[in-house]
Coordinates of C-alpha atoms in Angstrom, one line a residue:
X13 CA 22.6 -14.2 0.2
X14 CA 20.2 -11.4 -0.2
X15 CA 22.6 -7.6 -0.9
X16 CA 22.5 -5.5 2.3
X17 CA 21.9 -1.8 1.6
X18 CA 24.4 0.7 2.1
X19 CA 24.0 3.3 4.3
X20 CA 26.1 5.9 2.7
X21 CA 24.2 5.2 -0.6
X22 CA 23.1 8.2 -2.0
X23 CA 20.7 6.7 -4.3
X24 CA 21.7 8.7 -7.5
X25 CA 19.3 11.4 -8.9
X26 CA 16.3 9.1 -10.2
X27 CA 16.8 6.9 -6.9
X28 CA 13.2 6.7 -7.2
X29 CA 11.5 8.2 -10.2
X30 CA 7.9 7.5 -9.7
X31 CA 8.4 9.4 -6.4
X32 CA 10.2 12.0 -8.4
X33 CA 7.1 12.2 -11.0
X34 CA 4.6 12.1 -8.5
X35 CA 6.3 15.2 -6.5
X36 CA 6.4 17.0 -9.8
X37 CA 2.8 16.3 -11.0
X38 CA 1.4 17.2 -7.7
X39 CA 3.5 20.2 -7.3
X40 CA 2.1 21.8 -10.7
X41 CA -1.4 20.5 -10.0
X42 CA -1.0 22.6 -6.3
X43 CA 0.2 25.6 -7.5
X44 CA -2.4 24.9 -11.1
X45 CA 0.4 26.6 -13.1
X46 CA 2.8 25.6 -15.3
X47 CA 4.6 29.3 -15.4
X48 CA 8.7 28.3 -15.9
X49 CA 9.3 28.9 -12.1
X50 CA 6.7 26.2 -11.5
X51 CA 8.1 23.8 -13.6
X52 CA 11.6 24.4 -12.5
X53 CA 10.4 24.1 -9.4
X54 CA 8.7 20.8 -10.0
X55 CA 11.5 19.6 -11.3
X56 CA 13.7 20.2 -8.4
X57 CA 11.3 19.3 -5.7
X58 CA 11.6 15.7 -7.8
X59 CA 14.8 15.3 -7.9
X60 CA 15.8 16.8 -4.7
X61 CA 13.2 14.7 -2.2
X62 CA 13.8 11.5 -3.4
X63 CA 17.4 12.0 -2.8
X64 CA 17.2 13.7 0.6
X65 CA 14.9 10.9 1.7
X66 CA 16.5 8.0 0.0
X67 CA 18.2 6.0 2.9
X68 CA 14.7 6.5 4.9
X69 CA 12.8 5.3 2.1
X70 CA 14.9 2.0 1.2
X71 CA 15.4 0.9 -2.7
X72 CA 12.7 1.8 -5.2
X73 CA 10.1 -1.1 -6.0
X74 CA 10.2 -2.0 -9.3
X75 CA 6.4 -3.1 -10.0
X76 CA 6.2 -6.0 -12.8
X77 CA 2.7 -6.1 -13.8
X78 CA 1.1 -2.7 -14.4
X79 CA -2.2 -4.0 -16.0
X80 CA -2.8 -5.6 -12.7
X81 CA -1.5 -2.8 -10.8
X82 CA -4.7 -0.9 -12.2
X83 CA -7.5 -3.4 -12.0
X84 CA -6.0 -4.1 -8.5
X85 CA -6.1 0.1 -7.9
X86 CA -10.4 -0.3 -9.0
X87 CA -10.9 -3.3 -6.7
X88 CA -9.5 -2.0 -3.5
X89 CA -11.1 1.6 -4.3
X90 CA -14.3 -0.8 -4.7
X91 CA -13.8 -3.0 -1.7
X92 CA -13.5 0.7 0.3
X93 CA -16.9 1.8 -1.2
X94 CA -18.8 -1.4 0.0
X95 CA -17.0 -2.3 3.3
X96 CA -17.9 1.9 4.4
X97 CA -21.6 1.1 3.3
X98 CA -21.1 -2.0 5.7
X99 CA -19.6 -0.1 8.6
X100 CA -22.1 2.1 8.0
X101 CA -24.6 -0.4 8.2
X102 CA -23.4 -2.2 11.4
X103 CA -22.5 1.3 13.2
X104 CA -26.3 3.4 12.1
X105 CA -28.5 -0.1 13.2
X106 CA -29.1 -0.3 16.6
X107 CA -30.2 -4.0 16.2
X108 CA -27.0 -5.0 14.7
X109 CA -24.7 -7.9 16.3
X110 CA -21.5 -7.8 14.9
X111 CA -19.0 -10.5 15.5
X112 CA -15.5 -9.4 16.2
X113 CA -12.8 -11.6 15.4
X114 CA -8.8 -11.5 15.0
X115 CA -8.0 -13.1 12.0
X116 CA -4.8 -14.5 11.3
X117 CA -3.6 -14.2 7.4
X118 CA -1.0 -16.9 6.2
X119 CA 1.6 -14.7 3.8
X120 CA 3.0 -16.4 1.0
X121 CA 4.8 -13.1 -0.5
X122 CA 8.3 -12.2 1.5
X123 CA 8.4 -8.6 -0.6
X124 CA 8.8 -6.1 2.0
X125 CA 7.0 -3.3 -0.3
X126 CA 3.9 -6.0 -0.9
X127 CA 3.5 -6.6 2.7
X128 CA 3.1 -2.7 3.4
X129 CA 0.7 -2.5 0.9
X130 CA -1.6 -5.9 2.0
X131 CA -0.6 -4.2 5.5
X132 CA -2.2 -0.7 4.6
X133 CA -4.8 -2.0 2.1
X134 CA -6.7 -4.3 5.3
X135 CA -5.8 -0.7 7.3
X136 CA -7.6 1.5 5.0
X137 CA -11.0 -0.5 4.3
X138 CA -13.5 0.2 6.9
X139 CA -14.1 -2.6 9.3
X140 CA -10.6 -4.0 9.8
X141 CA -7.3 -3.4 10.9
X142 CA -4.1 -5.0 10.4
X143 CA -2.2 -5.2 14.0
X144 CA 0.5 -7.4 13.5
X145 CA 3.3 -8.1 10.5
X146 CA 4.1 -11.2 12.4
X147 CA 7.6 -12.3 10.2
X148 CA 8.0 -15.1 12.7
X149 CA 5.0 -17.1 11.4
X150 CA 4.9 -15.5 8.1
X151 CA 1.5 -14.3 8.5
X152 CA -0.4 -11.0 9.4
X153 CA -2.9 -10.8 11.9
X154 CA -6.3 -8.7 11.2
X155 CA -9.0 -7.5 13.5
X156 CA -12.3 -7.2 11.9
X157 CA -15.5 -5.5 12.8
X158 CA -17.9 -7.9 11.8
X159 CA -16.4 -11.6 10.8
X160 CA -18.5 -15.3 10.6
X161 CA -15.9 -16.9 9.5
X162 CA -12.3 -16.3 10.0
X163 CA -10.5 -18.8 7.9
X164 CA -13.0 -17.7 4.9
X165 CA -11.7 -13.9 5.3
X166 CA -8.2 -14.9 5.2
X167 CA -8.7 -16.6 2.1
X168 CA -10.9 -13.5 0.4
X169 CA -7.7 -11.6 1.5
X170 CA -5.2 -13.7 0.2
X171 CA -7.2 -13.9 -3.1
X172 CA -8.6 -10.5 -3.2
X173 CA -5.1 -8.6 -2.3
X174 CA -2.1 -10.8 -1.9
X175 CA -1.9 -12.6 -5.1
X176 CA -2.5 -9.2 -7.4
X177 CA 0.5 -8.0 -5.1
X178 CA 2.6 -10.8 -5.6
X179 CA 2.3 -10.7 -9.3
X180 CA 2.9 -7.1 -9.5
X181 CA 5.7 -7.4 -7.3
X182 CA 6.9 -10.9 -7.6

């Protein structure tokens, strides 16, 4: 039996300290200061957002794997480079053909947090789109600009993107 979360639960002050960090660092970095108001400030803004916004925002993830978390940060960064040079491509060459297909992506992973990520990862790189989170079949279903071959996508996605999540995630 998996806990339920608990509405009235506050979260504590550090409900989600990589959210609180990140407000902090980008905070200073906005105001490019680190003056005592603008730290105390940072400081507040991190520990007062994530707790304001913790029953929107669910449990913090713990990731497992940060080694992969980076080398999985460079490859999707470089998947976005290549597939907007392909867009680019398909969208600037009048003779171009591309083949759109819906492509259907088996999940293995149940992590609510990885599947948002897979989900916004296909979102962000040009040339597809993630429609459906389909938790009835377990799988998520993909549009794609320009596809051959379906089943062969689905797999590049599964290994490209849903294994590094499931490891850094579990």
């Amino acid at each position: 039996m998996t806990p339920r979360h608990d509405p009235r639960d506050d979260g504590g002050w550090f409900a989600h300290p990589a959210l609180s960090v990140l407000l902090a660092v980008v905070w200073l970095l906005l105001r490019q200061s680190v003056a005592p108001a603008d730290l105390i400030a940072a400081v507040v803004l991190g520990l007062v957002v994530p707790r304001l916004t913790h029953r929107f925002i669910g449990p913090a993830a713990n990731p497992r794997a940060l080694g992969t978390a980076l080398r999985f940060t460079f490859v999707v960064l470089w998947d976005i480079v290549v597939s907007n040079v392909t867009v680019a491509r398909i969208v600037l060459n009048p003779a171009s053909a591309p083949k759109p297909a819906w492509v259907p992506v088996p999940l293995d992973t149940q992590h609510p947090t990885a599947i948002t990520l897979l989900a916004t990862i296909i979102t962000t790189t040009p040339g597809t789109v993630s429609c459906v989170v389909d938790d009835a079949h377990g799988q998520i279903l993909v549009h794609a600009l320009d596809c051959d071959d379906p089943a062969e996508m689905a797999a590049q996605i599964k290994q490209r993107y849903e294994r590094p999540l499931m490891e850094i995630f579990g």
